[in-house]
Amino acid sequence: MSDWTSLWYVWLILLTVFLLLLCGVSASCIKFCCRKKRLPVETFPRHPCDLTVIGIDSDSTAHSTVT
C-alpha cells in the first residue's frame, strides 16, 4: 500500500476542494449580510389598478376562440 503523505496530488486536490468550499461559504455569508443591511427599494411605485372579470359560457363563440 502507498503511504498517504507521499501522494502529493491527493493533498493538492483536497486543498483545492477545501479552498473552493471556503470561498463559496464566504461569498454566501457576505451576500447574506449585505442583503440583510440593505433597505428594500421599490423599483416601480404601486398604483391602484382595476380588474375586470367577464364570465363566458361554454356554448359561446368567444370561449372557443379564446381557448
JSON list of N, CA and C in Angstrom, two decimals:
[
{"chain": "A", "resi": 1, "resn": "MET", "atom": "N", "xyz": [0.84, -1.20, 0.00]},
{"chain": "A", "resi": 1, "resn": "MET", "atom": "CA", "xyz": [0.00, 0.00, 0.00]},
{"chain": "A", "resi": 1, "resn": "MET", "atom": "C", "xyz": [0.87, 1.24, 0.00]},
{"chain": "A", "resi": 2, "resn": "SER", "atom": "N", "xyz": [0.34, 2.29, -0.61]},
{"chain": "A", "resi": 2, "resn": "SER", "atom": "CA", "xyz": [1.07, 3.56, -0.68]},
{"chain": "A", "resi": 2, "resn": "SER", "atom": "C", "xyz": [0.89, 4.34, 0.60]},
{"chain": "A", "resi": 3, "resn": "ASP", "atom": "N", "xyz": [1.90, 5.11, 0.91]},
{"chain": "A", "resi": 3, "resn": "ASP", "atom": "CA", "xyz": [1.82, 5.99, 2.08]},
{"chain": "A", "resi": 3, "resn": "ASP", "atom": "C", "xyz": [1.05, 7.24, 1.67]},
{"chain": "A", "resi": 4, "resn": "TRP", "atom": "N", "xyz": [0.05, 7.67, 2.49]},
{"chain": "A", "resi": 4, "resn": "TRP", "atom": "CA", "xyz": [-0.81, 8.80, 2.15]},
{"chain": "A", "resi": 4, "resn": "TRP", "atom": "C", "xyz": [-0.03, 10.11, 2.05]},
{"chain": "A", "resi": 5, "resn": "THR", "atom": "N", "xyz": [1.03, 10.27, 2.79]},
{"chain": "A", "resi": 5, "resn": "THR", "atom": "CA", "xyz": [1.78, 11.52, 2.76]},
{"chain": "A", "resi": 5, "resn": "THR", "atom": "C", "xyz": [2.60, 11.66, 1.49]},
{"chain": "A", "resi": 6, "resn": "SER", "atom": "N", "xyz": [2.91, 10.57, 0.82]},
{"chain": "A", "resi": 6, "resn": "SER", "atom": "CA", "xyz": [3.69, 10.66, -0.42]},
{"chain": "A", "resi": 6, "resn": "SER", "atom": "C", "xyz": [2.81, 10.93, -1.64]},
{"chain": "A", "resi": 7, "resn": "LEU", "atom": "N", "xyz": [1.52, 10.85, -1.48]},
{"chain": "A", "resi": 7, "resn": "LEU", "atom": "CA", "xyz": [0.61, 11.12, -2.59]},
{"chain": "A", "resi": 7, "resn": "LEU", "atom": "C", "xyz": [0.28, 12.62, -2.60]},
{"chain": "A", "resi": 8, "resn": "TRP", "atom": "N", "xyz": [1.20, 13.43, -3.13]},
{"chain": "A", "resi": 8, "resn": "TRP", "atom": "CA", "xyz": [1.06, 14.88, -3.09]},
{"chain": "A", "resi": 8, "resn": "TRP", "atom": "C", "xyz": [-0.13, 15.36, -3.91]},
{"chain": "A", "resi": 9, "resn": "TYR", "atom": "N", "xyz": [-0.48, 14.67, -4.96]},
{"chain": "A", "resi": 9, "resn": "TYR", "atom": "CA", "xyz": [-1.59, 15.12, -5.80]},
{"chain": "A", "resi": 9, "resn": "TYR", "atom": "C", "xyz": [-2.93, 14.95, -5.10]},
{"chain": "A", "resi": 10, "resn": "VAL", "atom": "N", "xyz": [-3.03, 13.98, -4.21]},
{"chain": "A", "resi": 10, "resn": "VAL", "atom": "CA", "xyz": [-4.27, 13.82, -3.43]},
{"chain": "A", "resi": 10, "resn": "VAL", "atom": "C", "xyz": [-4.44, 15.01, -2.49]},
{"chain": "A", "resi": 11, "resn": "TRP", "atom": "N", "xyz": [-3.34, 15.42, -1.86]},
{"chain": "A", "resi": 11, "resn": "TRP", "atom": "CA", "xyz": [-3.40, 16.58, -0.96]},
{"chain": "A", "resi": 11, "resn": "TRP", "atom": "C", "xyz": [-3.69, 17.86, -1.74]},
{"chain": "A", "resi": 12, "resn": "LEU", "atom": "N", "xyz": [-3.18, 17.95, -2.96]},
{"chain": "A", "resi": 12, "resn": "LEU", "atom": "CA", "xyz": [-3.43, 19.12, -3.79]},
{"chain": "A", "resi": 12, "resn": "LEU", "atom": "C", "xyz": [-4.92, 19.20, -4.17]},
{"chain": "A", "resi": 13, "resn": "ILE", "atom": "N", "xyz": [-5.50, 18.07, -4.52]},
{"chain": "A", "resi": 13, "resn": "ILE", "atom": "CA", "xyz": [-6.93, 18.03, -4.86]},
{"chain": "A", "resi": 13, "resn": "ILE", "atom": "C", "xyz": [-7.78, 18.37, -3.63]},
{"chain": "A", "resi": 14, "resn": "LEU", "atom": "N", "xyz": [-7.43, 17.80, -2.49]},
{"chain": "A", "resi": 14, "resn": "LEU", "atom": "CA", "xyz": [-8.18, 18.09, -1.26]},
{"chain": "A", "resi": 14, "resn": "LEU", "atom": "C", "xyz": [-8.07, 19.56, -0.87]},
{"chain": "A", "resi": 15, "resn": "LEU", "atom": "N", "xyz": [-6.90, 20.15, -1.03]},
{"chain": "A", "resi": 15, "resn": "LEU", "atom": "CA", "xyz": [-6.71, 21.56, -0.71]},
{"chain": "A", "resi": 15, "resn": "LEU", "atom": "C", "xyz": [-7.52, 22.44, -1.66]},
{"chain": "A", "resi": 16, "resn": "THR", "atom": "N", "xyz": [-7.56, 22.08, -2.93]},
{"chain": "A", "resi": 16, "resn": "THR", "atom": "CA", "xyz": [-8.34, 22.84, -3.91]},
{"chain": "A", "resi": 16, "resn": "THR", "atom": "C", "xyz": [-9.83, 22.78, -3.59]},
{"chain": "A", "resi": 17, "resn": "VAL", "atom": "N", "xyz": [-10.33, 21.60, -3.26]},
{"chain": "A", "resi": 17, "resn": "VAL", "atom": "CA", "xyz": [-11.74, 21.45, -2.92]},
{"chain": "A", "resi": 17, "resn": "VAL", "atom": "C", "xyz": [-12.07, 22.23, -1.65]},
{"chain": "A", "resi": 18, "resn": "PHE", "atom": "N", "xyz": [-11.18, 22.19, -0.67]},
{"chain": "A", "resi": 18, "resn": "PHE", "atom": "CA", "xyz": [-11.39, 22.92, 0.58]},
{"chain": "A", "resi": 18, "resn": "PHE", "atom": "C", "xyz": [-11.41, 24.43, 0.33]},
{"chain": "A", "resi": 19, "resn": "LEU", "atom": "N", "xyz": [-10.51, 24.93, -0.50]},
{"chain": "A", "resi": 19, "resn": "LEU", "atom": "CA", "xyz": [-10.48, 26.36, -0.79]},
{"chain": "A", "resi": 19, "resn": "LEU", "atom": "C", "xyz": [-11.72, 26.80, -1.56]},
{"chain": "A", "resi": 20, "resn": "LEU", "atom": "N", "xyz": [-12.18, 25.99, -2.50]},
{"chain": "A", "resi": 20, "resn": "LEU", "atom": "CA", "xyz": [-13.41, 26.32, -3.22]},
{"chain": "A", "resi": 20, "resn": "LEU", "atom": "C", "xyz": [-14.62, 26.34, -2.28]},
{"chain": "A", "resi": 21, "resn": "LEU", "atom": "N", "xyz": [-14.68, 25.39, -1.39]},
{"chain": "A", "resi": 21, "resn": "LEU", "atom": "CA", "xyz": [-15.76, 25.35, -0.41]},
{"chain": "A", "resi": 21, "resn": "LEU", "atom": "C", "xyz": [-15.71, 26.56, 0.51]},
{"chain": "A", "resi": 22, "resn": "LEU", "atom": "N", "xyz": [-14.52, 26.92, 0.95]},
{"chain": "A", "resi": 22, "resn": "LEU", "atom": "CA", "xyz": [-14.35, 28.08, 1.82]},
{"chain": "A", "resi": 22, "resn": "LEU", "atom": "C", "xyz": [-14.75, 29.37, 1.11]},
{"chain": "A", "resi": 23, "resn": "CYS", "atom": "N", "xyz": [-14.39, 29.50, -0.16]},
{"chain": "A", "resi": 23, "resn": "CYS", "atom": "CA", "xyz": [-14.78, 30.69, -0.94]},
{"chain": "A", "resi": 23, "resn": "CYS", "atom": "C", "xyz": [-16.29, 30.75, -1.11]},
{"chain": "A", "resi": 24, "resn": "GLY", "atom": "N", "xyz": [-16.93, 29.62, -1.36]},
{"chain": "A", "resi": 24, "resn": "GLY", "atom": "CA", "xyz": [-18.38, 29.60, -1.52]},
{"chain": "A", "resi": 24, "resn": "GLY", "atom": "C", "xyz": [-19.11, 29.98, -0.24]},
{"chain": "A", "resi": 25, "resn": "VAL", "atom": "N", "xyz": [-18.64, 29.46, 0.88]},
{"chain": "A", "resi": 25, "resn": "VAL", "atom": "CA", "xyz": [-19.28, 29.79, 2.16]},
{"chain": "A", "resi": 25, "resn": "VAL", "atom": "C", "xyz": [-19.06, 31.27, 2.49]},
{"chain": "A", "resi": 26, "resn": "SER", "atom": "N", "xyz": [-17.86, 31.78, 2.23]},
{"chain": "A", "resi": 26, "resn": "SER", "atom": "CA", "xyz": [-17.59, 33.19, 2.50]},
{"chain": "A", "resi": 26, "resn": "SER", "atom": "C", "xyz": [-18.45, 34.09, 1.62]},
{"chain": "A", "resi": 27, "resn": "ALA", "atom": "N", "xyz": [-18.57, 33.77, 0.35]},
{"chain": "A", "resi": 27, "resn": "ALA", "atom": "CA", "xyz": [-19.40, 34.58, -0.55]},
{"chain": "A", "resi": 27, "resn": "ALA", "atom": "C", "xyz": [-20.86, 34.55, -0.13]},
{"chain": "A", "resi": 28, "resn": "SER", "atom": "N", "xyz": [-21.34, 33.40, 0.30]},
{"chain": "A", "resi": 28, "resn": "SER", "atom": "CA", "xyz": [-22.73, 33.30, 0.76]},
{"chain": "A", "resi": 28, "resn": "SER", "atom": "C", "xyz": [-22.96, 34.14, 2.01]},
{"chain": "A", "resi": 29, "resn": "CYS", "atom": "N", "xyz": [-22.03, 34.11, 2.94]},
{"chain": "A", "resi": 29, "resn": "CYS", "atom": "CA", "xyz": [-22.15, 34.91, 4.16]},
{"chain": "A", "resi": 29, "resn": "CYS", "atom": "C", "xyz": [-22.13, 36.40, 3.84]},
{"chain": "A", "resi": 30, "resn": "ILE", "atom": "N", "xyz": [-21.24, 36.82, 2.96]},
{"chain": "A", "resi": 30, "resn": "ILE", "atom": "CA", "xyz": [-21.15, 38.24, 2.60]},
{"chain": "A", "resi": 30, "resn": "ILE", "atom": "C", "xyz": [-22.43, 38.68, 1.90]},
{"chain": "A", "resi": 31, "resn": "LYS", "atom": "N", "xyz": [-22.94, 37.85, 1.01]},
{"chain": "A", "resi": 31, "resn": "LYS", "atom": "CA", "xyz": [-24.18, 38.18, 0.29]},
{"chain": "A", "resi": 31, "resn": "LYS", "atom": "C", "xyz": [-25.35, 38.28, 1.26]},
{"chain": "A", "resi": 32, "resn": "PHE", "atom": "N", "xyz": [-25.40, 37.35, 2.22]},
{"chain": "A", "resi": 32, "resn": "PHE", "atom": "CA", "xyz": [-26.49, 37.36, 3.20]},
{"chain": "A", "resi": 32, "resn": "PHE", "atom": "C", "xyz": [-26.41, 38.60, 4.08]},
{"chain": "A", "resi": 33, "resn": "CYS", "atom": "N", "xyz": [-25.22, 38.96, 4.53]},
{"chain": "A", "resi": 33, "resn": "CYS", "atom": "CA", "xyz": [-25.06, 40.13, 5.40]},
{"chain": "A", "resi": 33, "resn": "CYS", "atom": "C", "xyz": [-25.39, 41.42, 4.65]},
{"chain": "A", "resi": 34, "resn": "CYS", "atom": "N", "xyz": [-24.99, 41.53, 3.40]},
{"chain": "A", "resi": 34, "resn": "CYS", "atom": "CA", "xyz": [-25.27, 42.75, 2.62]},
{"chain": "A", "resi": 34, "resn": "CYS", "atom": "C", "xyz": [-26.76, 42.88, 2.34]},
{"chain": "A", "resi": 35, "resn": "ARG", "atom": "N", "xyz": [-27.42, 41.77, 2.06]},
{"chain": "A", "resi": 35, "resn": "ARG", "atom": "CA", "xyz": [-28.85, 41.81, 1.79]},
{"chain": "A", "resi": 35, "resn": "ARG", "atom": "C", "xyz": [-29.63, 42.16, 3.05]},
{"chain": "A", "resi": 36, "resn": "LYS", "atom": "N", "xyz": [-29.15, 41.74, 4.19]},
{"chain": "A", "resi": 36, "resn": "LYS", "atom": "CA", "xyz": [-29.84, 41.98, 5.45]},
{"chain": "A", "resi": 36, "resn": "LYS", "atom": "C", "xyz": [-29.78, 43.46, 5.83]},
{"chain": "A", "resi": 37, "resn": "LYS", "atom": "N", "xyz": [-28.66, 44.13, 5.55]},
{"chain": "A", "resi": 37, "resn": "LYS", "atom": "CA", "xyz": [-28.49, 45.53, 5.94]},
{"chain": "A", "resi": 37, "resn": "LYS", "atom": "C", "xyz": [-29.14, 46.50, 4.97]},
{"chain": "A", "resi": 38, "resn": "ARG", "atom": "N", "xyz": [-29.30, 46.12, 3.72]},
{"chain": "A", "resi": 38, "resn": "ARG", "atom": "CA", "xyz": [-29.84, 46.99, 2.71]},
{"chain": "A", "resi": 38, "resn": "ARG", "atom": "C", "xyz": [-31.35, 47.12, 2.87]},
{"chain": "A", "resi": 39, "resn": "LEU", "atom": "N", "xyz": [-31.87, 48.32, 2.73]},
{"chain": "A", "resi": 39, "resn": "LEU", "atom": "CA", "xyz": [-33.30, 48.54, 2.82]},
{"chain": "A", "resi": 39, "resn": "LEU", "atom": "C", "xyz": [-33.95, 48.16, 1.49]},
{"chain": "A", "resi": 40, "resn": "PRO", "atom": "N", "xyz": [-35.12, 47.56, 1.54]},
{"chain": "A", "resi": 40, "resn": "PRO", "atom": "CA", "xyz": [-35.79, 47.20, 0.28]},
{"chain": "A", "resi": 40, "resn": "PRO", "atom": "C", "xyz": [-36.22, 48.46, -0.47]},
{"chain": "A", "resi": 41, "resn": "VAL", "atom": "N", "xyz": [-35.91, 48.50, -1.74]},
{"chain": "A", "resi": 41, "resn": "VAL", "atom": "CA", "xyz": [-36.24, 49.66, -2.57]},
{"chain": "A", "resi": 41, "resn": "VAL", "atom": "C", "xyz": [-37.24, 49.22, -3.63]},
{"chain": "A", "resi": 42, "resn": "GLU", "atom": "N", "xyz": [-38.34, 49.94, -3.74]},
{"chain": "A", "resi": 42, "resn": "GLU", "atom": "CA", "xyz": [-39.33, 49.63, -4.77]},
{"chain": "A", "resi": 42, "resn": "GLU", "atom": "C", "xyz": [-38.86, 50.22, -6.08]},
{"chain": "A", "resi": 43, "resn": "THR", "atom": "N", "xyz": [-38.81, 49.40, -7.11]},
{"chain": "A", "resi": 43, "resn": "THR", "atom": "CA", "xyz": [-38.36, 49.89, -8.40]},
{"chain": "A", "resi": 43, "resn": "THR", "atom": "C", "xyz": [-39.46, 50.69, -9.09]},
{"chain": "A", "resi": 44, "resn": "PHE", "atom": "N", "xyz": [-40.71, 50.27, -8.94]},
{"chain": "A", "resi": 44, "resn": "PHE", "atom": "CA", "xyz": [-41.82, 50.97, -9.55]},
{"chain": "A", "resi": 44, "resn": "PHE", "atom": "C", "xyz": [-42.83, 51.32, -8.46]},
{"chain": "A", "resi": 45, "resn": "PRO", "atom": "N", "xyz": [-43.32, 52.55, -8.46]},
{"chain": "A", "resi": 45, "resn": "PRO", "atom": "CA", "xyz": [-44.34, 52.88, -7.46]},
{"chain": "A", "resi": 45, "resn": "PRO", "atom": "C", "xyz": [-45.63, 52.13, -7.76]},
{"chain": "A", "resi": 46, "resn": "ARG", "atom": "N", "xyz": [-46.30, 51.71, -6.73]},
{"chain": "A", "resi": 46, "resn": "ARG", "atom": "CA", "xyz": [-47.53, 50.93, -6.90]},
{"chain": "A", "resi": 46, "resn": "ARG", "atom": "C", "xyz": [-48.71, 51.86, -7.11]},
{"chain": "A", "resi": 47, "resn": "HIS", "atom": "N", "xyz": [-49.48, 51.55, -8.13]},
{"chain": "A", "resi": 47, "resn": "HIS", "atom": "CA", "xyz": [-50.67, 52.31, -8.43]},
{"chain": "A", "resi": 47, "resn": "HIS", "atom": "C", "xyz": [-51.87, 51.36, -8.33]},
{"chain": "A", "resi": 48, "resn": "PRO", "atom": "N", "xyz": [-52.99, 51.89, -7.87]},
{"chain": "A", "resi": 48, "resn": "PRO", "atom": "CA", "xyz": [-54.18, 51.02, -7.84]},
{"chain": "A", "resi": 48, "resn": "PRO", "atom": "C", "xyz": [-54.59, 50.66, -9.27]},
{"chain": "A", "resi": 49, "resn": "CYS", "atom": "N", "xyz": [-55.03, 49.46, -9.46]},
{"chain": "A", "resi": 49, "resn": "CYS", "atom": "CA", "xyz": [-55.43, 49.02, -10.79]},
{"chain": "A", "resi": 49, "resn": "CYS", "atom": "C", "xyz": [-56.83, 48.43, -10.73]},
{"chain": "A", "resi": 50, "resn": "ASP", "atom": "N", "xyz": [-57.46, 48.42, -11.87]},
{"chain": "A", "resi": 50, "resn": "ASP", "atom": "CA", "xyz": [-58.80, 47.86, -12.00]},
{"chain": "A", "resi": 50, "resn": "ASP", "atom": "C", "xyz": [-58.70, 46.48, -12.63]},
{"chain": "A", "resi": 51, "resn": "LEU", "atom": "N", "xyz": [-59.52, 45.59, -12.18]},
{"chain": "A", "resi": 51, "resn": "LEU", "atom": "CA", "xyz": [-59.56, 44.24, -12.72]},
{"chain": "A", "resi": 51, "resn": "LEU", "atom": "C", "xyz": [-60.98, 43.95, -13.17]},
{"chain": "A", "resi": 52, "resn": "THR", "atom": "N", "xyz": [-61.11, 43.54, -14.40]},
{"chain": "A", "resi": 52, "resn": "THR", "atom": "CA", "xyz": [-62.43, 43.23, -14.95]},
{"chain": "A", "resi": 52, "resn": "THR", "atom": "C", "xyz": [-62.50, 41.74, -15.24]},
{"chain": "A", "resi": 53, "resn": "VAL", "atom": "N", "xyz": [-63.54, 41.09, -14.75]},
{"chain": "A", "resi": 53, "resn": "VAL", "atom": "CA", "xyz": [-63.74, 39.67, -14.97]},
{"chain": "A", "resi": 53, "resn": "VAL", "atom": "C", "xyz": [-65.03, 39.49, -15.74]},
{"chain": "A", "resi": 54, "resn": "ILE", "atom": "N", "xyz": [-64.94, 38.75, -16.82]},
{"chain": "A", "resi": 54, "resn": "ILE", "atom": "CA", "xyz": [-66.11, 38.51, -17.66]},
{"chain": "A", "resi": 54, "resn": "ILE", "atom": "C", "xyz": [-66.39, 37.01, -17.67]},
{"chain": "A", "resi": 55, "resn": "GLY", "atom": "N", "xyz": [-67.58, 36.64, -17.30]},
{"chain": "A", "resi": 55, "resn": "GLY", "atom": "CA", "xyz": [-67.97, 35.24, -17.33]},
{"chain": "A", "resi": 55, "resn": "GLY", "atom": "C", "xyz": [-68.32, 34.81, -18.74]},
{"chain": "A", "resi": 56, "resn": "ILE", "atom": "N", "xyz": [-67.83, 33.67, -19.15]},
{"chain": "A", "resi": 56, "resn": "ILE", "atom": "CA", "xyz": [-68.08, 33.19, -20.51]},
{"chain": "A", "resi": 56, "resn": "ILE", "atom": "C", "xyz": [-68.70, 31.79, -20.41]},
{"chain": "A", "resi": 57, "resn": "ASP", "atom": "N", "xyz": [-69.80, 31.59, -21.13]},
{"chain": "A", "resi": 57, "resn": "ASP", "atom": "CA", "xyz": [-70.42, 30.27, -21.18]},
{"chain": "A", "resi": 57, "resn": "ASP", "atom": "C", "xyz": [-69.61, 29.36, -22.09]},
{"chain": "A", "resi": 58, "resn": "SER", "atom": "N", "xyz": [-69.74, 28.08, -21.89]},
{"chain": "A", "resi": 58, "resn": "SER", "atom": "CA", "xyz": [-69.02, 27.14, -22.73]},
{"chain": "A", "resi": 58, "resn": "SER", "atom": "C", "xyz": [-69.62, 27.05, -24.13]},
{"chain": "A", "resi": 59, "resn": "ASP", "atom": "N", "xyz": [-70.84, 27.55, -24.29]},
{"chain": "A", "resi": 59, "resn": "ASP", "atom": "CA", "xyz": [-71.51, 27.49, -25.59]},
{"chain": "A", "resi": 59, "resn": "ASP", "atom": "C", "xyz": [-71.19, 28.71, -26.47]},
{"chain": "A", "resi": 60, "resn": "SER", "atom": "N", "xyz": [-70.61, 29.75, -25.88]},
{"chain": "A", "resi": 60, "resn": "SER", "atom": "CA", "xyz": [-70.41, 30.98, -26.67]},
{"chain": "A", "resi": 60, "resn": "SER", "atom": "C", "xyz": [-69.23, 30.82, -27.62]},
{"chain": "A", "resi": 61, "resn": "THR", "atom": "N", "xyz": [-69.23, 31.60, -28.68]},
{"chain": "A", "resi": 61, "resn": "THR", "atom": "CA", "xyz": [-68.16, 31.55, -29.68]},
{"chain": "A", "resi": 61, "resn": "THR", "atom": "C", "xyz": [-66.89, 32.23, -29.17]},
{"chain": "A", "resi": 62, "resn": "ALA", "atom": "N", "xyz": [-67.05, 33.19, -28.25]},
{"chain": "A", "resi": 62, "resn": "ALA", "atom": "CA", "xyz": [-65.87, 33.85, -27.70]},
{"chain": "A", "resi": 62, "resn": "ALA", "atom": "C", "xyz": [-65.03, 32.86, -26.91]},
{"chain": "A", "resi": 63, "resn": "HIS", "atom": "N", "xyz": [-65.67, 31.93, -26.22]},
{"chain": "A", "resi": 63, "resn": "HIS", "atom": "CA", "xyz": [-64.94, 30.95, -25.44]},
{"chain": "A", "resi": 63, "resn": "HIS", "atom": "C", "xyz": [-64.13, 30.02, -26.35]},
{"chain": "A", "resi": 64, "resn": "SER", "atom": "N", "xyz": [-64.69, 29.65, -27.47]},
{"chain": "A", "resi": 64, "resn": "SER", "atom": "CA", "xyz": [-63.98, 28.75, -28.35]},
{"chain": "A", "resi": 64, "resn": "SER", "atom": "C", "xyz": [-62.80, 29.43, -29.02]},
{"chain": "A", "resi": 65, "resn": "THR", "atom": "N", "xyz": [-62.89, 30.76, -29.25]},
{"chain": "A", "resi": 65, "resn": "THR", "atom": "CA", "xyz": [-61.76, 31.46, -29.85]},
{"chain": "A", "resi": 65, "resn": "THR", "atom": "C", "xyz": [-60.67, 31.72, -28.84]},
{"chain": "A", "resi": 66, "resn": "VAL", "atom": "N", "xyz": [-61.04, 31.92, -27.57]},
{"chain": "A", "resi": 66, "resn": "VAL", "atom": "CA", "xyz": [-60.04, 32.18, -26.52]},
{"chain": "A", "resi": 66, "resn": "VAL", "atom": "C", "xyz": [-59.26, 30.91, -26.24]},
{"chain": "A", "resi": 67, "resn": "THR", "atom": "N", "xyz": [-59.94, 29.79, -26.11]},
{"chain": "A", "resi": 67, "resn": "THR", "atom": "CA", "xyz": [-59.26, 28.57, -25.80]},
{"chain": "A", "resi": 67, "resn": "THR", "atom": "C", "xyz": [-58.54, 28.04, -27.02]}
]
